[in-house]
mmCIF file of C-alpha atoms in Angstrom:
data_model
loop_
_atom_site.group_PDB
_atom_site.id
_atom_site.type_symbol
_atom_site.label_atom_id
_atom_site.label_comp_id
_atom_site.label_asym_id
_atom_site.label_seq_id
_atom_site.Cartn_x
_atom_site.Cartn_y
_atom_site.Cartn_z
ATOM 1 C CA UNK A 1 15.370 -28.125 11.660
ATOM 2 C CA UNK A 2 15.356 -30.721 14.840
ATOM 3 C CA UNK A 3 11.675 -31.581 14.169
ATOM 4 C CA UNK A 4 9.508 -32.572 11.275
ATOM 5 C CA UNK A 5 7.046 -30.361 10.414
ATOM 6 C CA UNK A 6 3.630 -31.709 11.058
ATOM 7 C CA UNK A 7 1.377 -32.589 7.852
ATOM 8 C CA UNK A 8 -1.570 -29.892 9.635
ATOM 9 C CA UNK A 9 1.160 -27.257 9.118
ATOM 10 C CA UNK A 10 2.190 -27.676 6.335
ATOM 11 C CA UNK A 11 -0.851 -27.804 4.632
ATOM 12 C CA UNK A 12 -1.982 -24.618 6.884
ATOM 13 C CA UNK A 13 0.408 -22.712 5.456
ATOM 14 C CA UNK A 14 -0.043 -23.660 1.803
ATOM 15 C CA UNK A 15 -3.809 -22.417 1.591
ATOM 16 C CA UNK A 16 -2.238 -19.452 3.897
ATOM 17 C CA UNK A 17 0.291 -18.937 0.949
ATOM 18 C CA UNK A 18 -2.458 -19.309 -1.923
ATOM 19 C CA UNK A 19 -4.799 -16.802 0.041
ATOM 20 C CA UNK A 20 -2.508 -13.821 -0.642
ATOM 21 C CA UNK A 21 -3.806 -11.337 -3.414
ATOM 22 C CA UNK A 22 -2.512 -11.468 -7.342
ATOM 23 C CA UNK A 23 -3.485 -8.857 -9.696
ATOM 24 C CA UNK A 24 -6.842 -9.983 -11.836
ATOM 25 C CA UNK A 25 -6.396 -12.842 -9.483
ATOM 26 C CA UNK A 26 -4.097 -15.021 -11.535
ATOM 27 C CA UNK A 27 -2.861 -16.658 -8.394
ATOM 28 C CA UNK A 28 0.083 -17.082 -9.859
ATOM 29 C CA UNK A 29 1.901 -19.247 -7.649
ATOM 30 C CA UNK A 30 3.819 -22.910 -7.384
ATOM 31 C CA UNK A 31 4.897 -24.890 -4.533
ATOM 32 C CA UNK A 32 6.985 -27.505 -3.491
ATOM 33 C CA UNK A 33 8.015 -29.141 -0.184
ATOM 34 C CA UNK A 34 10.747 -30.658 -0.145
ATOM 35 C CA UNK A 35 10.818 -32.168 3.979
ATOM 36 C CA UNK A 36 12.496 -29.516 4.863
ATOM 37 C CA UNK A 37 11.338 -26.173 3.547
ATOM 38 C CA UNK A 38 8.653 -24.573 1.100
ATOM 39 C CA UNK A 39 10.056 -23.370 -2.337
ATOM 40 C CA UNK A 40 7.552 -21.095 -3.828
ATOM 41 C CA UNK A 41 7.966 -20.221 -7.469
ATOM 42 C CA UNK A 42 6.502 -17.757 -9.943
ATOM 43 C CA UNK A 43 4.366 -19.076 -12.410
ATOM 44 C CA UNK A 44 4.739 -17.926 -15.800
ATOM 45 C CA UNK A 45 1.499 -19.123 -17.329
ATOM 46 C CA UNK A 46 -0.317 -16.739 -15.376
ATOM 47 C CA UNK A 47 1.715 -13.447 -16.001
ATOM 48 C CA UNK A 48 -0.002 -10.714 -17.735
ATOM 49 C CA UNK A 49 2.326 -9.585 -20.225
ATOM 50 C CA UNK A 50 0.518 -6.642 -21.234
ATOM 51 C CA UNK A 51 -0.651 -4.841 -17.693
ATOM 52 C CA UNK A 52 2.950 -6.425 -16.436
ATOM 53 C CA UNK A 53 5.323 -6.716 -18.642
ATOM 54 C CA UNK A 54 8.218 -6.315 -16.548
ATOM 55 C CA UNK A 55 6.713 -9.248 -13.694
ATOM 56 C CA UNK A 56 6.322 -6.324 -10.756
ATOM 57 C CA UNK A 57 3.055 -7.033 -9.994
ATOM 58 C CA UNK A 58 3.974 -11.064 -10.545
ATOM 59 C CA UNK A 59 6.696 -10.774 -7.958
ATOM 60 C CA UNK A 60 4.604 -8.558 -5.707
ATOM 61 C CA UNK A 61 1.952 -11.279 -5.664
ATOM 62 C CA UNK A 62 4.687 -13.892 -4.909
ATOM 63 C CA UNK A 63 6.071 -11.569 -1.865
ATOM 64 C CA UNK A 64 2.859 -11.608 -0.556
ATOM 65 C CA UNK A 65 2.090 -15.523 -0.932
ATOM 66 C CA UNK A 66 5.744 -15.979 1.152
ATOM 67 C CA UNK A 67 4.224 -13.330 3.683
ATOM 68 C CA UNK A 68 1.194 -15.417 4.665
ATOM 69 C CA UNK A 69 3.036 -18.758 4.386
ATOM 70 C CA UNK A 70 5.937 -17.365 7.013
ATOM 71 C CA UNK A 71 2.795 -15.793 9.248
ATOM 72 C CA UNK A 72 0.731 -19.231 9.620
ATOM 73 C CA UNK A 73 4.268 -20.799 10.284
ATOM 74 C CA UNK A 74 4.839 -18.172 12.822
ATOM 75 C CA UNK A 75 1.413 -18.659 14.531
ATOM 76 C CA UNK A 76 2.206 -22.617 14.607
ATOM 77 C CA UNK A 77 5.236 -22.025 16.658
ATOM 78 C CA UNK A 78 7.921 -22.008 13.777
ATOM 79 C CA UNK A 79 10.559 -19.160 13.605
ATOM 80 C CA UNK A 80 11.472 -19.616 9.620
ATOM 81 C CA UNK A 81 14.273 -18.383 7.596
ATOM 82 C CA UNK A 82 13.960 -16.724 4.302
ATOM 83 C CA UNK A 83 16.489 -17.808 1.022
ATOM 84 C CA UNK A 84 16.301 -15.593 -1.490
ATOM 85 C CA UNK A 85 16.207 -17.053 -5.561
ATOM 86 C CA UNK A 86 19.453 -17.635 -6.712
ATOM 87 C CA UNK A 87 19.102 -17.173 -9.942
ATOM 88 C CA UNK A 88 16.630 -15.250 -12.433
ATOM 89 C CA UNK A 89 13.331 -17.234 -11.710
ATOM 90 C CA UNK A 90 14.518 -19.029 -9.076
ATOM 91 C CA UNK A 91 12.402 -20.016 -6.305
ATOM 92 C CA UNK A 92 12.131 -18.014 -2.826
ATOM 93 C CA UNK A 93 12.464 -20.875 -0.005
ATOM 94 C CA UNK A 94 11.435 -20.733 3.449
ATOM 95 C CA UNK A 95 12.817 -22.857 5.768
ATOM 96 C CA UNK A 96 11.685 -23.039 9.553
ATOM 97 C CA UNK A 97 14.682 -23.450 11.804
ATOM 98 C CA UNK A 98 13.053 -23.468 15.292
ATOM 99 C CA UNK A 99 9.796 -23.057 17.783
ATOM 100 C CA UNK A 100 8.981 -20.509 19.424
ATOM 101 C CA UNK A 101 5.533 -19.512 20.933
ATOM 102 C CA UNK A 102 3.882 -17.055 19.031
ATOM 103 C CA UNK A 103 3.191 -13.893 19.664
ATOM 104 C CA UNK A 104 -0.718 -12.764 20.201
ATOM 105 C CA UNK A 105 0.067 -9.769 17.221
ATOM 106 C CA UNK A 106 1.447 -12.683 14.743
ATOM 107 C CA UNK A 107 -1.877 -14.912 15.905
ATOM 108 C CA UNK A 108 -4.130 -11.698 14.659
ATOM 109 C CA UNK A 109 -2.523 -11.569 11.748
ATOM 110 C CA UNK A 110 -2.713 -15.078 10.520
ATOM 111 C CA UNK A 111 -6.371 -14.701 11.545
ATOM 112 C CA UNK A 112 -6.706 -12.284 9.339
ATOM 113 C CA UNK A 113 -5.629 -14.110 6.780
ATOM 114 C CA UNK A 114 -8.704 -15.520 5.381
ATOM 115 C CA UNK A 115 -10.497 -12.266 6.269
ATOM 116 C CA UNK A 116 -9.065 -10.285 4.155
ATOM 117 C CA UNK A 117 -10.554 -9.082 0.832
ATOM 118 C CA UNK A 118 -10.637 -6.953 -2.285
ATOM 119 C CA UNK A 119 -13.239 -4.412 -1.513
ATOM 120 C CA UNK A 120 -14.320 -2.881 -4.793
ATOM 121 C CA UNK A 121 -17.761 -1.335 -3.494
ATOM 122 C CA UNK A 122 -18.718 1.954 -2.320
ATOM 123 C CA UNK A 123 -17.170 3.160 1.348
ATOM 124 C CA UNK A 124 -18.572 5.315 3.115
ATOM 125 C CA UNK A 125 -17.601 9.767 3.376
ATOM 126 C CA UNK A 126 -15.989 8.893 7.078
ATOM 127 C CA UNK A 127 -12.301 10.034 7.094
ATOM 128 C CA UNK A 128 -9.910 6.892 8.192
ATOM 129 C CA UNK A 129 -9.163 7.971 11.381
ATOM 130 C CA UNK A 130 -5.308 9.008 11.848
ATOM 131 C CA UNK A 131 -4.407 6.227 14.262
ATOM 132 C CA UNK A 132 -5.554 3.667 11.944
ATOM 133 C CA UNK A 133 -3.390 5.078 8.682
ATOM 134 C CA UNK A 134 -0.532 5.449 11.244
ATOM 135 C CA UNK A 135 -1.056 1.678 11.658
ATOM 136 C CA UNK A 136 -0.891 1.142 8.276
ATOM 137 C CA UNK A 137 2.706 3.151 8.004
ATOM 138 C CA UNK A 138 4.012 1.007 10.744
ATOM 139 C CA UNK A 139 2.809 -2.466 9.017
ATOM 140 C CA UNK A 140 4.852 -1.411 5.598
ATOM 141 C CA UNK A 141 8.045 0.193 7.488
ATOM 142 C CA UNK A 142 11.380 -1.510 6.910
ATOM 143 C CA UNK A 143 14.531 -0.723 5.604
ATOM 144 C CA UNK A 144 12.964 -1.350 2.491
ATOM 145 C CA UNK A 145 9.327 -0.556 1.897
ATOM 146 C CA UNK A 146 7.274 2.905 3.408
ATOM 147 C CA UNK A 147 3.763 3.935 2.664
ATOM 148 C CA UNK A 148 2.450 7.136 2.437
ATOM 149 C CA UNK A 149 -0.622 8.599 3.124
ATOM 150 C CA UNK A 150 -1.555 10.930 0.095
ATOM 151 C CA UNK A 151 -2.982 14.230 1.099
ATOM 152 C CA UNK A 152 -5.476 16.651 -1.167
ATOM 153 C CA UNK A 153 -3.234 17.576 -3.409
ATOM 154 C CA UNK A 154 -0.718 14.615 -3.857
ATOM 155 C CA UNK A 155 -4.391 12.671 -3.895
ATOM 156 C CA UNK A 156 -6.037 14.900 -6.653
ATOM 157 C CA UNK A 157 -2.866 14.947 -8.672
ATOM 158 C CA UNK A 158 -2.323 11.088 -8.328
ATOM 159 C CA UNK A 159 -6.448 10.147 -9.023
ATOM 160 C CA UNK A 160 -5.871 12.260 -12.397
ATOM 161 C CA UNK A 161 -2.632 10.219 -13.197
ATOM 162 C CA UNK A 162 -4.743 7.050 -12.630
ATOM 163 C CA UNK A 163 -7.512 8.697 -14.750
ATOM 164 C CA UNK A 164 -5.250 9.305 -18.441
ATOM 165 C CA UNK A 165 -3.795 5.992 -17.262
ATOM 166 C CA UNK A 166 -7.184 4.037 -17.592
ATOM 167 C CA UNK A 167 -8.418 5.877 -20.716
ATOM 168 C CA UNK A 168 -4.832 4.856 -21.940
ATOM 169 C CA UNK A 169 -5.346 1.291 -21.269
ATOM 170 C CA UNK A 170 -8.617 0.788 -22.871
ATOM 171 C CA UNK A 171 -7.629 1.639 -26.071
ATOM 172 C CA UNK A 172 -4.841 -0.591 -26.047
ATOM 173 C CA UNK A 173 -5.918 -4.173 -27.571
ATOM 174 C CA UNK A 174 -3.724 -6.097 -25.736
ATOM 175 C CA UNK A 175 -4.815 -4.875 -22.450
ATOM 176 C CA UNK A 176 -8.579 -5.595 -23.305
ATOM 177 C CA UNK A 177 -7.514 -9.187 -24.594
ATOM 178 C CA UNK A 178 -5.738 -9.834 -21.514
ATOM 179 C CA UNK A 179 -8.535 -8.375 -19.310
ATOM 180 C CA UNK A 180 -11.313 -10.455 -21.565
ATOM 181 C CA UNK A 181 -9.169 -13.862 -20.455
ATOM 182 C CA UNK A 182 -9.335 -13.054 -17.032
ATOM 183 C CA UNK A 183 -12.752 -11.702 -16.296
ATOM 184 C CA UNK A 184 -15.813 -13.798 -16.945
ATOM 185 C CA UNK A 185 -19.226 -14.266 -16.434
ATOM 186 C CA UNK A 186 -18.884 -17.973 -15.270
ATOM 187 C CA UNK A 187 -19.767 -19.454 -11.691
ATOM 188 C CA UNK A 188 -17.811 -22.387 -12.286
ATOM 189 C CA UNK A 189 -14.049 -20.576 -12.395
ATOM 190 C CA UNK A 190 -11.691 -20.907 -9.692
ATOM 191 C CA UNK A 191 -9.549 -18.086 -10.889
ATOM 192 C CA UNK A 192 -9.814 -14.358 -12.199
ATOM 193 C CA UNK A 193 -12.538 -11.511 -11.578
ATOM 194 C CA UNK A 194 -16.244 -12.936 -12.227
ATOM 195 C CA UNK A 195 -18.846 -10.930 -12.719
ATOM 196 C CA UNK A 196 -20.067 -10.818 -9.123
ATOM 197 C CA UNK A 197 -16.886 -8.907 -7.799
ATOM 198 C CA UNK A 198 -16.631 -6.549 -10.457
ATOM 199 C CA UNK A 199 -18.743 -4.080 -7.969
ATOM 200 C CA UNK A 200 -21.062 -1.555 -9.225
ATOM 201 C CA UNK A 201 -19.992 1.252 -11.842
ATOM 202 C CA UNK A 202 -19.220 4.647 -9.768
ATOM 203 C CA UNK A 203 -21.593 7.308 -10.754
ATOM 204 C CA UNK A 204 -18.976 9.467 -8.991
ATOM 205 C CA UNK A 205 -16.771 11.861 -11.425
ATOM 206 C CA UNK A 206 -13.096 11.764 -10.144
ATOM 207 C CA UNK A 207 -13.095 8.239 -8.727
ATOM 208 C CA UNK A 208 -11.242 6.105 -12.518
ATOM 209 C CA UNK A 209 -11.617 2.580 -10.829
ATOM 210 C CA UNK A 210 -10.853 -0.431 -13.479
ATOM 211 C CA UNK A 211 -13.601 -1.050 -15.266
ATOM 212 C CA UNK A 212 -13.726 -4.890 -15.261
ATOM 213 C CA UNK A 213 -17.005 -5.420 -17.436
ATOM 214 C CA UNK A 214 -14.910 -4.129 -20.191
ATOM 215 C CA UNK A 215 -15.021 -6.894 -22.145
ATOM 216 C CA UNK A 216 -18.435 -7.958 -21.404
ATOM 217 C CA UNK A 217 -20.483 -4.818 -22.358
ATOM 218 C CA UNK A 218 -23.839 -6.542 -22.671
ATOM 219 C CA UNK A 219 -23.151 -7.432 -18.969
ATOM 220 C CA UNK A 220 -25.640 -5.137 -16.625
ATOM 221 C CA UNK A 221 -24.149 -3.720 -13.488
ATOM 222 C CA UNK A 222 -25.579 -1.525 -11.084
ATOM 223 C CA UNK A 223 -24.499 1.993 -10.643
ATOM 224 C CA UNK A 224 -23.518 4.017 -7.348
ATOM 225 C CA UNK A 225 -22.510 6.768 -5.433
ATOM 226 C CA UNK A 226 -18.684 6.626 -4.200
ATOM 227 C CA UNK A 227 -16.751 8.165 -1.697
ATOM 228 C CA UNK A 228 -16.045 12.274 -3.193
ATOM 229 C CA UNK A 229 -12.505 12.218 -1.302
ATOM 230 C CA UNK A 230 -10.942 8.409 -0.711
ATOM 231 C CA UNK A 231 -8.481 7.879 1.156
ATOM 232 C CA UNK A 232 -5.511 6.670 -0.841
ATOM 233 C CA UNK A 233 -2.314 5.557 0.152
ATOM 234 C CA UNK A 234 1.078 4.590 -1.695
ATOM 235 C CA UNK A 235 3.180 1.863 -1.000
ATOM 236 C CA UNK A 236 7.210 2.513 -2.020
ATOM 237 C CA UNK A 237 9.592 0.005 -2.259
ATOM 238 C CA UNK A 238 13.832 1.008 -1.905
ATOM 239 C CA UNK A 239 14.744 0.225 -5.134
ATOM 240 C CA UNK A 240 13.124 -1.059 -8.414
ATOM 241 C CA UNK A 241 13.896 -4.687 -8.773
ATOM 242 C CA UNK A 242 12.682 -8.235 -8.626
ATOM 243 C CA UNK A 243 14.444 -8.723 -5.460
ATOM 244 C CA UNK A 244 12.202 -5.241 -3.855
ATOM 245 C CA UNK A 245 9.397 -6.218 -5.610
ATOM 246 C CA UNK A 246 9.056 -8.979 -3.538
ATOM 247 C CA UNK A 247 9.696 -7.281 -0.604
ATOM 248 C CA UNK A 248 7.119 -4.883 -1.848
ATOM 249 C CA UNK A 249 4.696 -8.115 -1.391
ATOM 250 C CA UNK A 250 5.665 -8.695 1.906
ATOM 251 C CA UNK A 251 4.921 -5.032 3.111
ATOM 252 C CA UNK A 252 1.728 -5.139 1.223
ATOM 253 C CA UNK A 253 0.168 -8.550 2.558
ATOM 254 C CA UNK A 254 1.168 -6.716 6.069
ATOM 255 C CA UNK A 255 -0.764 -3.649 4.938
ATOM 256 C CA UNK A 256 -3.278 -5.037 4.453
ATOM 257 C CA UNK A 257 -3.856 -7.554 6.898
ATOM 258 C CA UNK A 258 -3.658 -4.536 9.628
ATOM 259 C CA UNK A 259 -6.406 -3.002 7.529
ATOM 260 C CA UNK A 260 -8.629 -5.956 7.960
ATOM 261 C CA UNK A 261 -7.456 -6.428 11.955
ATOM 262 C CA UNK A 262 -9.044 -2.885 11.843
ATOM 263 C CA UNK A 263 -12.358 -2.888 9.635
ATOM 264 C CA UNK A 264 -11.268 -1.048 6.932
ATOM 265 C CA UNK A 265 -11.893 -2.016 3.228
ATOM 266 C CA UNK A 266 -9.080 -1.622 0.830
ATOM 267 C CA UNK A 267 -9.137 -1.872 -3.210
ATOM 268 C CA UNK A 268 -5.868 -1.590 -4.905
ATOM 269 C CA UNK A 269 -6.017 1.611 -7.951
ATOM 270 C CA UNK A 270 -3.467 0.552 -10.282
ATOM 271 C CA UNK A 271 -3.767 1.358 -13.472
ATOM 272 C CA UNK A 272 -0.878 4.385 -12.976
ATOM 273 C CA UNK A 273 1.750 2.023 -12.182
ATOM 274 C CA UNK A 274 0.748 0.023 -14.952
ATOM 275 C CA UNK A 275 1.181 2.767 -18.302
ATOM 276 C CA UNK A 276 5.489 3.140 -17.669
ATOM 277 C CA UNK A 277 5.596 7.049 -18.678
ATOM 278 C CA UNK A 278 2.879 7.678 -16.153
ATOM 279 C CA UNK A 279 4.663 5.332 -13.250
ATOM 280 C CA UNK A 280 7.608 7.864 -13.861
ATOM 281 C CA UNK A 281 5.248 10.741 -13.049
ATOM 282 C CA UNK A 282 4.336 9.097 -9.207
ATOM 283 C CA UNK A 283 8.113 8.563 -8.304
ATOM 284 C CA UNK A 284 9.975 10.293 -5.421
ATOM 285 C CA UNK A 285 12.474 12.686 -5.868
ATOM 286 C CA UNK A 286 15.950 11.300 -5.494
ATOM 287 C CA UNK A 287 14.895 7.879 -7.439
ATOM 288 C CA UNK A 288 15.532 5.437 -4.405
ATOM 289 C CA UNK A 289 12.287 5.068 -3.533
ATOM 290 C CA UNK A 290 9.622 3.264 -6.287
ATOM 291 C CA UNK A 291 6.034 3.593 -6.163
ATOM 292 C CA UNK A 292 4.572 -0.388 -6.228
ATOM 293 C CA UNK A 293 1.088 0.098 -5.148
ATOM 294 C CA UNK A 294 -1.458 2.429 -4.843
ATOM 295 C CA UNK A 295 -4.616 1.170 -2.617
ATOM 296 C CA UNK A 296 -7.687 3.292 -1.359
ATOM 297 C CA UNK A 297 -8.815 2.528 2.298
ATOM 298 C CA UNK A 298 -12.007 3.073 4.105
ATOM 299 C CA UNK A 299 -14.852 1.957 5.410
ATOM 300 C CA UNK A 300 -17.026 -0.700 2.576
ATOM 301 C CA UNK A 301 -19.553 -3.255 3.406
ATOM 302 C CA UNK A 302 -19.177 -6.673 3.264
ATOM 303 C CA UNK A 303 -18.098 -8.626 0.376
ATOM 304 C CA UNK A 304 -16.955 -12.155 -0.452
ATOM 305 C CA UNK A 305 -13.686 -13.634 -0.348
ATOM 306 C CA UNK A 306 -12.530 -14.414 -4.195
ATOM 307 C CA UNK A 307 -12.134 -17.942 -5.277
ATOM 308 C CA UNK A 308 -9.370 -20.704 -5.169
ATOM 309 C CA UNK A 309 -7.898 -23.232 -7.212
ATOM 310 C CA UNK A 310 -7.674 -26.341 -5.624
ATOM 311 C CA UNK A 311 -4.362 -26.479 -3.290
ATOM 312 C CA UNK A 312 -3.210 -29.371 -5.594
ATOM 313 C CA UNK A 313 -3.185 -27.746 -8.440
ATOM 314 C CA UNK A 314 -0.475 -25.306 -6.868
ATOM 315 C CA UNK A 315 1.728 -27.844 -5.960
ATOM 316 C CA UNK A 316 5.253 -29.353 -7.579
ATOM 317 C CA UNK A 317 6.117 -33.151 -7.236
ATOM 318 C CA UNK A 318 9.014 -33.488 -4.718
ATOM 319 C CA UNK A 319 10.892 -36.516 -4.465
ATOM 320 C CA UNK A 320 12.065 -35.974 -0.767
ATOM 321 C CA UNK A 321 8.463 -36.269 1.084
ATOM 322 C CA UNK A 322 5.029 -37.212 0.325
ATOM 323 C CA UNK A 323 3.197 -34.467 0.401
ATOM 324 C CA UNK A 324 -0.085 -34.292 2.359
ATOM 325 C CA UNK A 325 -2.291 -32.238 0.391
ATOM 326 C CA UNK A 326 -1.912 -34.836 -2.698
ATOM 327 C CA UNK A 327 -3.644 -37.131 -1.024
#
């Protein structure tokens, strides 16, 4: 890299990389620049060894953080180059390598950065118009990530999977332990689901969305009427590992930045890729390609963007630069 990379965009592109979605929101990222690049690590602590035991969702989450850091890069001018970890648990670095003017697609999508959110109200009966899903497919394609649009019968078959898969997971104890430490009823945390973006319980049969007032049962949430038919979509990933898991991330954070470019609310339906023997049931034919994410688009009103940590609280001591956000 000829130039330094200015302290603005550097630090632009760390909240960029912390505003990228994690599971329960764990945020379960770390950071370090070094001068020269951005080394971006998964951290441990905040895995959720009984929904994720083997780290897919972890590395999906990290996939997605790189995503967002590369796009605000991008929209700065910055043409970066991706390393990937060189060992189990390594660190993914990007490294920008040259300027270039951005292009106005990249600009709307780092807009759409802090836009985006976790919708997990009621949308509305409209179908998702087939242009906009077709946008969707395009934002995940690559040689290693598609996503398919589920129709009745894939949909029905795939929203009963979910269903035995969420009835499985709250009976298991560990599950509502790990769900207990990251849901609360606190204003004052920075991290997980609170109360406020749990949504409202769905008084419509079909529709098995996590229930995140499990562990607070006294807690009273409203009921409501959901969609009878969502729109739900599955995002595949070439492979099963850590290395297309993050790739995975990278598709998805594209996803679903397209969705918000568009107006469209998204809520990710996990629970099926969460119980293994059920995963096994949602897998192409052929085993190359490996279900990673199951999200259900429409149209939802407005909701508020989840919290943040503090951007220091991300970051790694490096010896090579100062870096700006510790001040």
């Amino acid at each position: 890299m000829s130039e330094q990379l200015p302290d603005r965009t550097t630090a632009a592109c760390l909240n960029a990389a912390v505003a990228a979605p994690s599971m329960h929101n764990t945020q379960p990222w770390r950071f370090r620049f070094d001068g020269l690049g951005f080394d971006v690590y998964a951290d441990a602590e905040r895995a959720l060894p009984a929904t994720d035991p083997a780290g897919r969702a972890l590395h999906i989450s990290v996939g997605a953080a790189v995503c967002n850091l590369r796009l605000a890069l991008a929209a700065d001018g910055w043409v970066s180059r991706l390393e990937r970890p060189a060992t189990a648990g390594g660190p993914v670095r990007v490294v920008p390598v040259a300027t270039r003017d951005p292009s106005s697609d990249i600009e709307a999508l780092a807009l759409a950065i802090n836009r985006r959110r976790t919708n997990r109200g009621p949308y509305d009966d409209a179908a998702v118009p087939g242009a906009l899903l077709e946008a969707l497919r395009r934002a995940a394609a690559g040689g290693s990530s598609r996503l398919v649009v589920l129709d009745p019968v894939r949909r029905g078959a795939v929203l009963a999977i979910t269903q035995a898969a969420d009835a499985w997971q709250q009976t298991d104890p560990r599950y509502r332990r790990e769900l207990a430490r990251w849901t609360s009823e606190r204003g004052d945390r920075r991290d997980g689901v609170l109360a406020p973006w749990f949504g409202p319980r769905a008084t419509t049969a079909g529709l098995p969305l996590r229930d995140f007032g499990l562990a607070l049962p006294r807690l009273s949430r409203e009921a409501a009427r959901f969609e009878r038919h969502p729109t739900l979509v599955v995002l595949h990933a070439r492979g099963d590992t850590p290395e297309a898991w993050l790739d995975a991330g990278g598709a998805l954070q594209r996803v679903l930045l397209t969705a918000t470019l568009h107006g469209l609310a998204v809520q990710p339906m996990t629970q099926a890729l969460e119980v293994a023997h059920l995963r096994r049931m949602l897998a192409a034919p052929g085993g190359v390609w490996h279900p990673q994410m199951i999200l259900r688009v429409g149209y939802g009103g407005p909701v508020e963007a989840s919290r943040r940590r503090p951007l220091r609280t991300f970051l790694l001591h490096s010896h090579r630069r100062e870096n700006p956000c510790e001040r």
